[in-house]
mmCIF file of C-alpha atoms in Angstrom:
data_model
loop_
_atom_site.group_PDB
_atom_site.id
_atom_site.type_symbol
_atom_site.label_atom_id
_atom_site.label_comp_id
_atom_site.label_asym_id
_atom_site.label_seq_id
_atom_site.Cartn_x
_atom_site.Cartn_y
_atom_site.Cartn_z
ATOM 1 C CA MET A 43 15.246 -20.609 -11.647
ATOM 2 C CA LEU A 44 12.843 -18.913 -13.740
ATOM 3 C CA ALA A 45 12.356 -20.099 -17.371
ATOM 4 C CA VAL A 46 12.953 -17.449 -20.087
ATOM 5 C CA ARG A 47 9.173 -17.927 -21.147
ATOM 6 C CA PRO A 48 7.559 -17.215 -17.805
ATOM 7 C CA LEU A 49 10.079 -14.185 -17.274
ATOM 8 C CA GLY A 50 9.226 -12.600 -20.654
ATOM 9 C CA ARG A 51 5.564 -13.099 -19.837
ATOM 10 C CA MET A 52 6.078 -11.395 -16.331
ATOM 11 C CA LEU A 53 7.843 -8.648 -17.984
ATOM 12 C CA LYS A 54 5.310 -8.058 -20.573
ATOM 13 C CA HIS A 55 2.270 -8.210 -18.217
ATOM 14 C CA GLY A 56 4.080 -5.909 -15.650
ATOM 15 C CA LEU A 57 5.269 -3.208 -18.064
ATOM 16 C CA LEU A 58 1.807 -3.055 -19.825
ATOM 17 C CA GLY A 59 0.057 -2.789 -16.483
ATOM 18 C CA LEU A 60 2.510 -0.038 -15.482
ATOM 19 C CA ALA A 61 2.127 1.825 -18.720
ATOM 20 C CA MET A 62 -1.648 1.647 -18.630
ATOM 21 C CA VAL A 63 -1.855 2.915 -14.866
ATOM 22 C CA VAL A 64 0.774 5.681 -15.381
ATOM 23 C CA GLY A 65 -0.757 6.544 -18.717
ATOM 24 C CA ALA A 66 -4.182 6.988 -17.170
ATOM 25 C CA LEU A 67 -2.838 9.119 -14.300
ATOM 26 C CA LEU A 68 -0.749 11.322 -16.675
ATOM 27 C CA ALA A 69 -3.438 11.704 -19.198
ATOM 28 C CA VAL A 70 -5.673 13.304 -16.440
ATOM 29 C CA ARG A 71 -3.005 15.158 -14.558
ATOM 30 C CA GLN A 72 -1.160 16.625 -17.802
ATOM 31 C CA GLY A 73 -3.996 16.627 -20.140
ATOM 32 C CA LEU A 74 -7.634 16.778 -18.793
ATOM 33 C CA VAL A 75 -7.263 18.907 -16.044
ATOM 34 C CA PRO A 76 -5.247 21.670 -17.538
ATOM 35 C CA ALA A 77 -7.738 21.602 -20.594
ATOM 36 C CA LEU A 78 -10.666 22.132 -18.132
ATOM 37 C CA GLU A 79 -8.620 24.979 -16.359
ATOM 38 C CA ALA A 80 -8.081 26.628 -19.711
ATOM 39 C CA VAL A 81 -11.677 26.627 -20.767
ATOM 40 C CA PHE A 82 -13.699 27.047 -17.425
ATOM 41 C CA ALA A 83 -11.062 28.633 -15.191
ATOM 42 C CA PRO A 84 -12.272 26.917 -12.093
ATOM 43 C CA ASP A 85 -11.002 28.074 -8.655
ATOM 44 C CA PRO A 86 -8.053 26.196 -6.905
ATOM 45 C CA ALA A 87 -10.156 24.083 -4.772
ATOM 46 C CA THR A 88 -12.396 22.708 -7.624
ATOM 47 C CA VAL A 89 -9.061 22.020 -9.554
ATOM 48 C CA SER A 90 -7.878 20.089 -6.714
ATOM 49 C CA LEU A 91 -10.891 17.957 -6.624
ATOM 50 C CA LEU A 92 -11.062 17.407 -10.261
ATOM 51 C CA ARG A 93 -7.555 16.367 -10.187
ATOM 52 C CA ARG A 94 -7.786 13.836 -7.445
ATOM 53 C CA SER A 95 -11.070 12.429 -8.424
ATOM 54 C CA GLY A 96 -10.038 12.157 -12.100
ATOM 55 C CA ILE A 97 -6.989 10.411 -11.298
ATOM 56 C CA PHE A 98 -8.693 8.117 -9.063
ATOM 57 C CA LEU A 99 -11.236 7.048 -11.757
ATOM 58 C CA ALA A 100 -8.865 7.067 -14.542
ATOM 59 C CA VAL A 101 -6.503 4.657 -12.562
ATOM 60 C CA LEU A 102 -9.333 2.508 -11.472
ATOM 61 C CA LEU A 103 -10.445 1.923 -15.032
ATOM 62 C CA ALA A 104 -7.143 1.311 -16.345
ATOM 63 C CA TYR A 105 -6.399 -1.267 -13.639
ATOM 64 C CA ALA A 106 -9.727 -2.790 -14.085
ATOM 65 C CA ALA A 107 -9.053 -3.205 -17.921
ATOM 66 C CA TRP A 108 -5.644 -4.656 -17.208
ATOM 67 C CA ARG A 109 -6.893 -7.171 -14.645
ATOM 68 C CA ARG A 110 -9.747 -8.135 -16.996
ATOM 69 C CA TRP A 111 -7.795 -8.464 -20.465
ATOM 70 C CA VAL A 112 -4.158 -8.908 -19.546
ATOM 71 C CA LEU A 113 -3.649 -10.631 -16.039
ATOM 72 C CA PRO A 114 -7.021 -11.914 -14.682
ATOM 73 C CA GLY A 115 -6.529 -12.303 -10.987
ATOM 74 C CA PRO A 116 -7.271 -15.307 -8.601
ATOM 75 C CA GLY A 117 -10.044 -13.445 -7.318
ATOM 76 C CA ARG A 118 -12.113 -10.318 -7.983
ATOM 77 C CA ASP A 119 -9.762 -7.742 -6.246
ATOM 78 C CA LEU A 120 -12.089 -4.875 -7.290
ATOM 79 C CA ARG A 121 -15.321 -6.266 -5.850
ATOM 80 C CA PHE A 122 -16.388 -3.951 -3.058
ATOM 81 C CA ARG A 123 -17.160 -5.641 0.295
ATOM 82 C CA PRO A 124 -18.224 -2.738 2.783
ATOM 83 C CA LEU A 125 -17.612 -4.586 6.094
ATOM 84 C CA ALA A 126 -14.249 -6.046 4.817
ATOM 85 C CA VAL A 127 -13.311 -2.433 3.817
ATOM 86 C CA LEU A 128 -14.423 -1.212 7.076
ATOM 87 C CA GLY A 129 -12.319 -3.840 8.979
ATOM 88 C CA GLY A 130 -9.390 -2.926 6.858
ATOM 89 C CA ALA A 131 -9.617 0.813 7.713
ATOM 90 C CA LEU A 132 -9.954 0.148 11.380
ATOM 91 C CA GLY A 133 -7.391 -2.318 11.415
ATOM 92 C CA GLY A 134 -4.767 0.074 10.004
ATOM 93 C CA ALA A 135 -5.719 2.822 12.019
ATOM 94 C CA ALA A 136 -5.614 0.569 15.228
ATOM 95 C CA GLN A 137 -2.201 -1.094 14.331
ATOM 96 C CA VAL A 138 -0.358 2.189 13.965
ATOM 97 C CA SER A 139 -2.118 3.823 16.911
ATOM 98 C CA LEU A 140 -0.810 1.027 19.167
ATOM 99 C CA VAL A 141 2.658 2.245 18.268
ATOM 100 C CA THR A 142 2.025 5.974 18.689
ATOM 101 C CA LEU A 143 -0.158 5.713 21.913
ATOM 102 C CA ALA A 144 2.456 3.576 23.412
ATOM 103 C CA GLY A 145 5.165 6.253 22.480
ATOM 104 C CA PHE A 146 3.040 8.904 24.284
ATOM 105 C CA ALA A 147 2.280 6.748 27.188
ATOM 106 C CA ALA A 148 6.035 6.126 27.603
ATOM 107 C CA GLY A 149 6.959 9.705 27.291
ATOM 108 C CA TYR A 150 9.181 9.586 24.109
ATOM 109 C CA TYR A 151 6.276 11.309 22.075
ATOM 110 C CA VAL A 152 4.807 14.293 23.859
ATOM 111 C CA VAL A 153 1.810 16.602 22.969
ATOM 112 C CA VAL A 154 3.191 20.254 23.248
ATOM 113 C CA ALA A 155 -0.036 22.088 22.134
ATOM 114 C CA ALA A 156 -3.489 21.231 21.168
ATOM 115 C CA PRO A 157 -4.575 23.780 18.441
ATOM 116 C CA GLY A 158 -7.655 21.519 17.349
ATOM 117 C CA ALA A 159 -8.292 20.060 13.908
ATOM 118 C CA SER A 160 -7.978 22.301 10.925
ATOM 119 C CA PRO A 161 -10.719 22.200 8.338
ATOM 120 C CA ALA A 162 -8.002 21.542 5.670
ATOM 121 C CA LEU A 163 -7.508 18.100 7.306
ATOM 122 C CA LEU A 164 -10.557 16.989 5.068
ATOM 123 C CA GLY A 165 -8.755 17.603 1.977
ATOM 124 C CA VAL A 166 -5.593 15.931 3.274
ATOM 125 C CA ALA A 167 -7.798 12.773 4.111
ATOM 126 C CA GLY A 168 -8.886 12.828 0.360
ATOM 127 C CA MET A 169 -5.304 13.209 -0.797
ATOM 128 C CA ILE A 170 -4.083 10.339 1.576
ATOM 129 C CA LEU A 171 -6.891 8.134 0.288
ATOM 130 C CA VAL A 172 -6.084 8.666 -3.284
ATOM 131 C CA ALA A 173 -2.160 8.270 -2.739
ATOM 132 C CA ALA A 174 -2.865 5.195 -0.844
ATOM 133 C CA PHE A 175 -5.022 3.751 -3.703
ATOM 134 C CA LEU A 176 -2.438 4.379 -6.272
ATOM 135 C CA GLU A 177 0.376 2.870 -4.480
ATOM 136 C CA GLU A 178 -1.711 -0.285 -3.813
ATOM 137 C CA VAL A 179 -2.639 -0.345 -7.383
ATOM 138 C CA LEU A 180 1.056 -0.099 -8.483
ATOM 139 C CA TYR A 181 2.691 -2.200 -5.817
ATOM 140 C CA ARG A 182 0.135 -4.883 -4.704
ATOM 141 C CA GLY A 183 -2.120 -4.875 -7.845
ATOM 142 C CA VAL A 184 0.227 -4.586 -10.888
ATOM 143 C CA LEU A 185 3.684 -5.585 -9.409
ATOM 144 C CA PHE A 186 2.609 -8.190 -6.734
ATOM 145 C CA GLY A 187 0.107 -9.477 -9.058
ATOM 146 C CA THR A 188 2.476 -9.909 -11.958
ATOM 147 C CA LEU A 189 5.224 -11.557 -9.875
ATOM 148 C CA GLU A 190 2.807 -13.681 -8.167
ATOM 149 C CA ASP A 191 1.521 -15.312 -11.310
ATOM 150 C CA GLY A 192 4.828 -16.233 -12.262
ATOM 151 C CA MET A 193 6.770 -16.854 -8.958
ATOM 152 C CA GLY A 194 4.126 -17.447 -6.316
ATOM 153 C CA SER A 195 2.933 -15.447 -3.194
ATOM 154 C CA ALA A 196 6.166 -15.778 -1.065
ATOM 155 C CA ALA A 197 8.615 -14.566 -3.618
ATOM 156 C CA ALA A 198 6.307 -12.003 -5.007
ATOM 157 C CA MET A 199 5.623 -10.462 -1.488
ATOM 158 C CA TRP A 200 9.258 -9.975 -0.684
ATOM 159 C CA LEU A 201 10.370 -8.706 -4.183
ATOM 160 C CA GLN A 202 7.589 -5.977 -4.393
ATOM 161 C CA ALA A 203 8.183 -5.229 -0.783
ATOM 162 C CA LEU A 204 11.869 -4.402 -1.520
ATOM 163 C CA VAL A 205 10.921 -2.128 -4.499
ATOM 164 C CA PHE A 206 8.309 -0.538 -2.220
ATOM 165 C CA ALA A 207 10.773 0.146 0.465
ATOM 166 C CA ALA A 208 13.383 1.288 -2.057
ATOM 167 C CA MET A 209 11.189 3.991 -3.550
ATOM 168 C CA HIS A 210 10.569 5.627 -0.033
ATOM 169 C CA LEU A 211 14.343 5.827 0.760
ATOM 170 C CA SER A 212 14.500 9.292 -0.694
ATOM 171 C CA ASN A 213 12.486 10.485 2.343
ATOM 172 C CA ALA A 214 15.036 9.221 4.843
ATOM 173 C CA PRO A 215 17.949 10.900 6.231
ATOM 174 C CA ALA A 216 21.326 10.198 4.585
ATOM 175 C CA SER A 217 22.901 8.379 7.486
ATOM 176 C CA ALA A 218 23.544 4.631 7.047
ATOM 177 C CA VAL A 219 21.841 3.568 10.096
ATOM 178 C CA GLU A 220 18.754 5.585 9.399
ATOM 179 C CA LEU A 221 18.680 4.598 5.655
ATOM 180 C CA ALA A 222 18.936 0.666 6.789
ATOM 181 C CA THR A 223 16.320 1.099 9.217
ATOM 182 C CA THR A 224 13.797 2.677 6.582
ATOM 183 C CA LEU A 225 14.659 -0.049 4.261
ATOM 184 C CA VAL A 226 13.677 -2.756 6.926
ATOM 185 C CA ALA A 227 10.667 -0.688 7.910
ATOM 186 C CA GLY A 228 9.428 -0.181 4.334
ATOM 187 C CA THR A 229 10.203 -3.972 3.414
ATOM 188 C CA LEU A 230 8.119 -5.088 6.325
ATOM 189 C CA LEU A 231 5.231 -2.563 5.673
ATOM 190 C CA GLY A 232 5.204 -3.529 1.898
ATOM 191 C CA ALA A 233 5.188 -7.289 2.818
ATOM 192 C CA MET A 234 2.321 -6.771 5.124
ATOM 193 C CA TRP A 235 -0.039 -5.026 2.634
ATOM 194 C CA ALA A 236 0.959 -7.813 0.193
ATOM 195 C CA ALA A 237 -0.060 -10.317 2.679
ATOM 196 C CA LEU A 238 -3.216 -8.657 3.471
ATOM 197 C CA TYR A 239 -4.077 -8.424 -0.243
ATOM 198 C CA ALA A 240 -3.193 -12.092 -0.724
ATOM 199 C CA TRP A 241 -5.497 -12.952 2.255
ATOM 200 C CA THR A 242 -8.406 -10.748 1.233
ATOM 201 C CA ARG A 243 -8.019 -10.539 -2.520
ATOM 202 C CA SER A 244 -9.389 -6.993 -2.212
ATOM 203 C CA LEU A 245 -7.556 -3.757 -3.313
ATOM 204 C CA TRP A 246 -10.130 -1.714 -1.431
ATOM 205 C CA VAL A 247 -9.311 -3.533 1.974
ATOM 206 C CA VAL A 248 -5.637 -2.937 1.480
ATOM 207 C CA ALA A 249 -6.195 0.710 0.300
ATOM 208 C CA ALA A 250 -8.389 1.323 3.242
ATOM 209 C CA HIS A 251 -5.790 -0.138 5.549
ATOM 210 C CA HIS A 252 -2.990 1.816 4.155
ATOM 211 C CA ALA A 253 -4.751 5.065 4.061
ATOM 212 C CA CYS A 254 -6.130 4.804 7.585
ATOM 213 C CA TRP A 255 -2.574 3.796 8.779
ATOM 214 C CA ASN A 256 -1.148 7.036 7.255
ATOM 215 C CA PHE A 257 -4.034 9.289 8.246
ATOM 216 C CA ALA A 258 -3.742 8.122 11.927
ATOM 217 C CA ILE A 259 -0.072 9.206 11.938
ATOM 218 C CA ILE A 260 -0.947 12.508 10.757
ATOM 219 C CA LEU A 261 -3.591 13.077 13.460
ATOM 220 C CA THR A 262 -0.671 12.517 16.027
ATOM 221 C CA GLY A 263 1.294 15.620 14.645
ATOM 222 C CA LEU A 264 4.101 13.213 14.132
ATOM 223 C CA PRO A 265 6.182 12.792 10.835
ATOM 224 C CA LEU A 266 4.626 10.292 8.171
ATOM 225 C CA SER A 267 7.281 8.494 6.075
ATOM 226 C CA GLY A 268 9.671 11.295 6.427
ATOM 227 C CA LEU A 269 7.153 13.980 5.438
ATOM 228 C CA GLY A 270 6.238 16.785 7.765
ATOM 229 C CA ASP A 271 4.039 18.847 5.368
ATOM 230 C CA TRP A 272 0.665 18.300 7.277
ATOM 231 C CA ARG A 273 1.976 18.407 10.976
ATOM 232 C CA GLY A 274 0.574 21.952 11.196
ATOM 233 C CA LEU A 275 -3.002 20.729 10.405
ATOM 234 C CA ALA A 276 -3.037 17.984 12.994
ATOM 235 C CA PRO A 277 -5.170 18.594 16.152
ATOM 236 C CA VAL A 278 -2.141 18.377 18.362
ATOM 237 C CA GLU A 279 1.355 19.531 17.978
ATOM 238 C CA SER A 280 3.848 16.823 18.945
ATOM 239 C CA ALA A 281 7.613 16.493 19.694
ATOM 240 C CA TYR A 282 10.101 13.744 20.511
ATOM 241 C CA ARG A 283 11.596 13.341 23.909
ATOM 242 C CA GLY A 284 13.671 10.371 23.019
ATOM 243 C CA PRO A 285 16.732 9.212 20.850
ATOM 244 C CA PRO A 286 15.941 8.841 17.283
ATOM 245 C CA TRP A 287 16.526 4.918 17.298
ATOM 246 C CA LEU A 288 13.461 4.895 19.704
ATOM 247 C CA THR A 289 11.132 7.501 18.124
ATOM 248 C CA GLY A 290 11.845 6.718 14.472
ATOM 249 C CA GLY A 291 13.653 9.887 14.187
ATOM 250 C CA VAL A 292 12.993 12.076 11.068
ATOM 251 C CA PHE A 293 11.060 9.375 9.075
ATOM 252 C CA GLY A 294 8.625 9.039 12.053
ATOM 253 C CA PRO A 295 6.854 6.272 14.154
ATOM 254 C CA GLU A 296 7.225 3.810 11.155
ATOM 255 C CA ASP A 297 10.899 3.464 11.772
ATOM 256 C CA ALA A 298 10.501 2.996 15.435
ATOM 257 C CA PRO A 299 11.357 -0.622 16.957
ATOM 258 C CA LEU A 300 7.928 -1.064 18.398
ATOM 259 C CA CYS A 301 6.404 -0.486 15.037
ATOM 260 C CA LEU A 302 8.726 -2.925 13.400
ATOM 261 C CA VAL A 303 7.463 -5.677 15.970
ATOM 262 C CA VAL A 304 3.761 -4.952 15.298
ATOM 263 C CA VAL A 305 4.262 -5.018 11.574
ATOM 264 C CA ALA A 306 6.276 -8.177 11.794
ATOM 265 C CA VAL A 307 3.722 -10.007 13.906
ATOM 266 C CA SER A 308 0.933 -8.656 11.818
ATOM 267 C CA LEU A 309 2.672 -10.034 8.646
ATOM 268 C CA TRP A 310 3.103 -13.414 10.208
ATOM 269 C CA TRP A 311 -0.537 -13.373 11.202
ATOM 270 C CA MET A 312 -1.820 -12.379 7.804
ATOM 271 C CA VAL A 313 0.335 -14.812 5.694
ATOM 272 C CA ARG A 314 -0.921 -17.601 8.044
ATOM 273 C CA GLN A 315 -4.564 -16.285 7.414
ATOM 274 C CA ALA A 316 -3.768 -16.437 3.601
ATOM 275 C CA ARG A 317 -2.470 -19.960 3.731
ATOM 276 C CA ARG A 318 -5.323 -21.152 5.850
ATOM 277 C CA SER A 319 -7.904 -19.611 3.213
ATOM 278 C CA GLY A 320 -6.092 -21.284 0.401
ATOM 279 C CA ARG A 321 -5.292 -17.920 -1.353
ATOM 280 C CA TRP A 322 -1.643 -18.270 -0.906
ATOM 281 C CA LEU A 323 -0.273 -19.331 -4.129
ATOM 282 C CA PRO A 324 2.616 -21.612 -4.624
ATOM 283 C CA ALA A 325 5.301 -20.983 -7.418
ATOM 284 C CA ALA A 326 4.072 -21.497 -11.145
ATOM 285 C CA SER A 327 5.958 -24.772 -11.341
ATOM 286 C CA ARG A 328 4.416 -26.344 -8.219
ATOM 287 C CA ARG A 329 1.022 -25.317 -9.239
ATOM 288 C CA ALA A 330 1.622 -26.811 -12.807
ATOM 289 C CA ASP A 331 2.847 -30.086 -10.937
ATOM 290 C CA ALA A 332 -0.252 -29.866 -8.794
ATOM 291 C CA ASP A 333 -2.494 -29.559 -11.598
ATOM 292 C CA SER A 334 -0.845 -32.306 -13.738
ATOM 293 C CA GLY A 335 -1.111 -34.618 -10.624
ATOM 294 C CA LYS A 336 -4.820 -33.972 -10.423
ATOM 295 C CA ALA A 337 -5.359 -34.577 -14.087
ATOM 296 C CA ALA A 338 -3.592 -37.845 -13.802
ATOM 297 C CA THR A 339 -5.791 -38.858 -10.921
ATOM 298 C CA ASP A 340 -8.841 -37.782 -12.730
ATOM 299 C CA VAL A 341 -7.863 -39.889 -15.799
ATOM 300 C CA ALA A 342 -7.046 -42.817 -13.571
#
């Protein structure tokens, strides 16, 4: 059971991180961008670019400040390693493409038209990247980082994964079965990205994996996490030819049984790699016991 002091410390660190990140986001979205619009009257495309780039930079700086002065991490998670980031991006696209391509091959996803890629997809890609980065900062950086500091990697992984899944339930249909499936799928996805973060200790790698996972789904013309806003921009128009339990239904391929298997296996492998690399942290009490034992050995 958590002691009162560690619990209070976690709450303080987590709430401060949330306040700094959300505050930075709102300062740009509700303050800076409207002020620039009022003074310079830029066109809508420029406003969109200013909003996305401004939010990205503001959140990045806020998170970096939180990591430096409030909760120093076990590794430099904002250090940019190009090859690792490329590996994360390719891995995310490949994992979910295994699910969607298998669905097309089996015939329960079908291409009904091929209008070609819309130029607007470039803007969608930018939005997906910023959204994935924001989610990774909040869920894996602040929430997982705070919980891991007090509870260790395993408990932190599952707790933040449940929060991550719960926040996506509003995109799911109201039926009990579909809500339950979305909760399981979202929890596994949240746990997988936490395990990837624990293994690589890089927010950039996880954000790239997450963004390319999402964008690979968009390119198929299938729903992404219950959202179909961008389906008309995809290079292909797709439809279902199978029951919802097999296709993923309204929520999309992330709720499909094959996706659950792929994510579960990936989660197991990533946790294994994190343990092997020595980056999987035990609970704080076990860390303290280990440090005490090491200190006693050194004195002896």
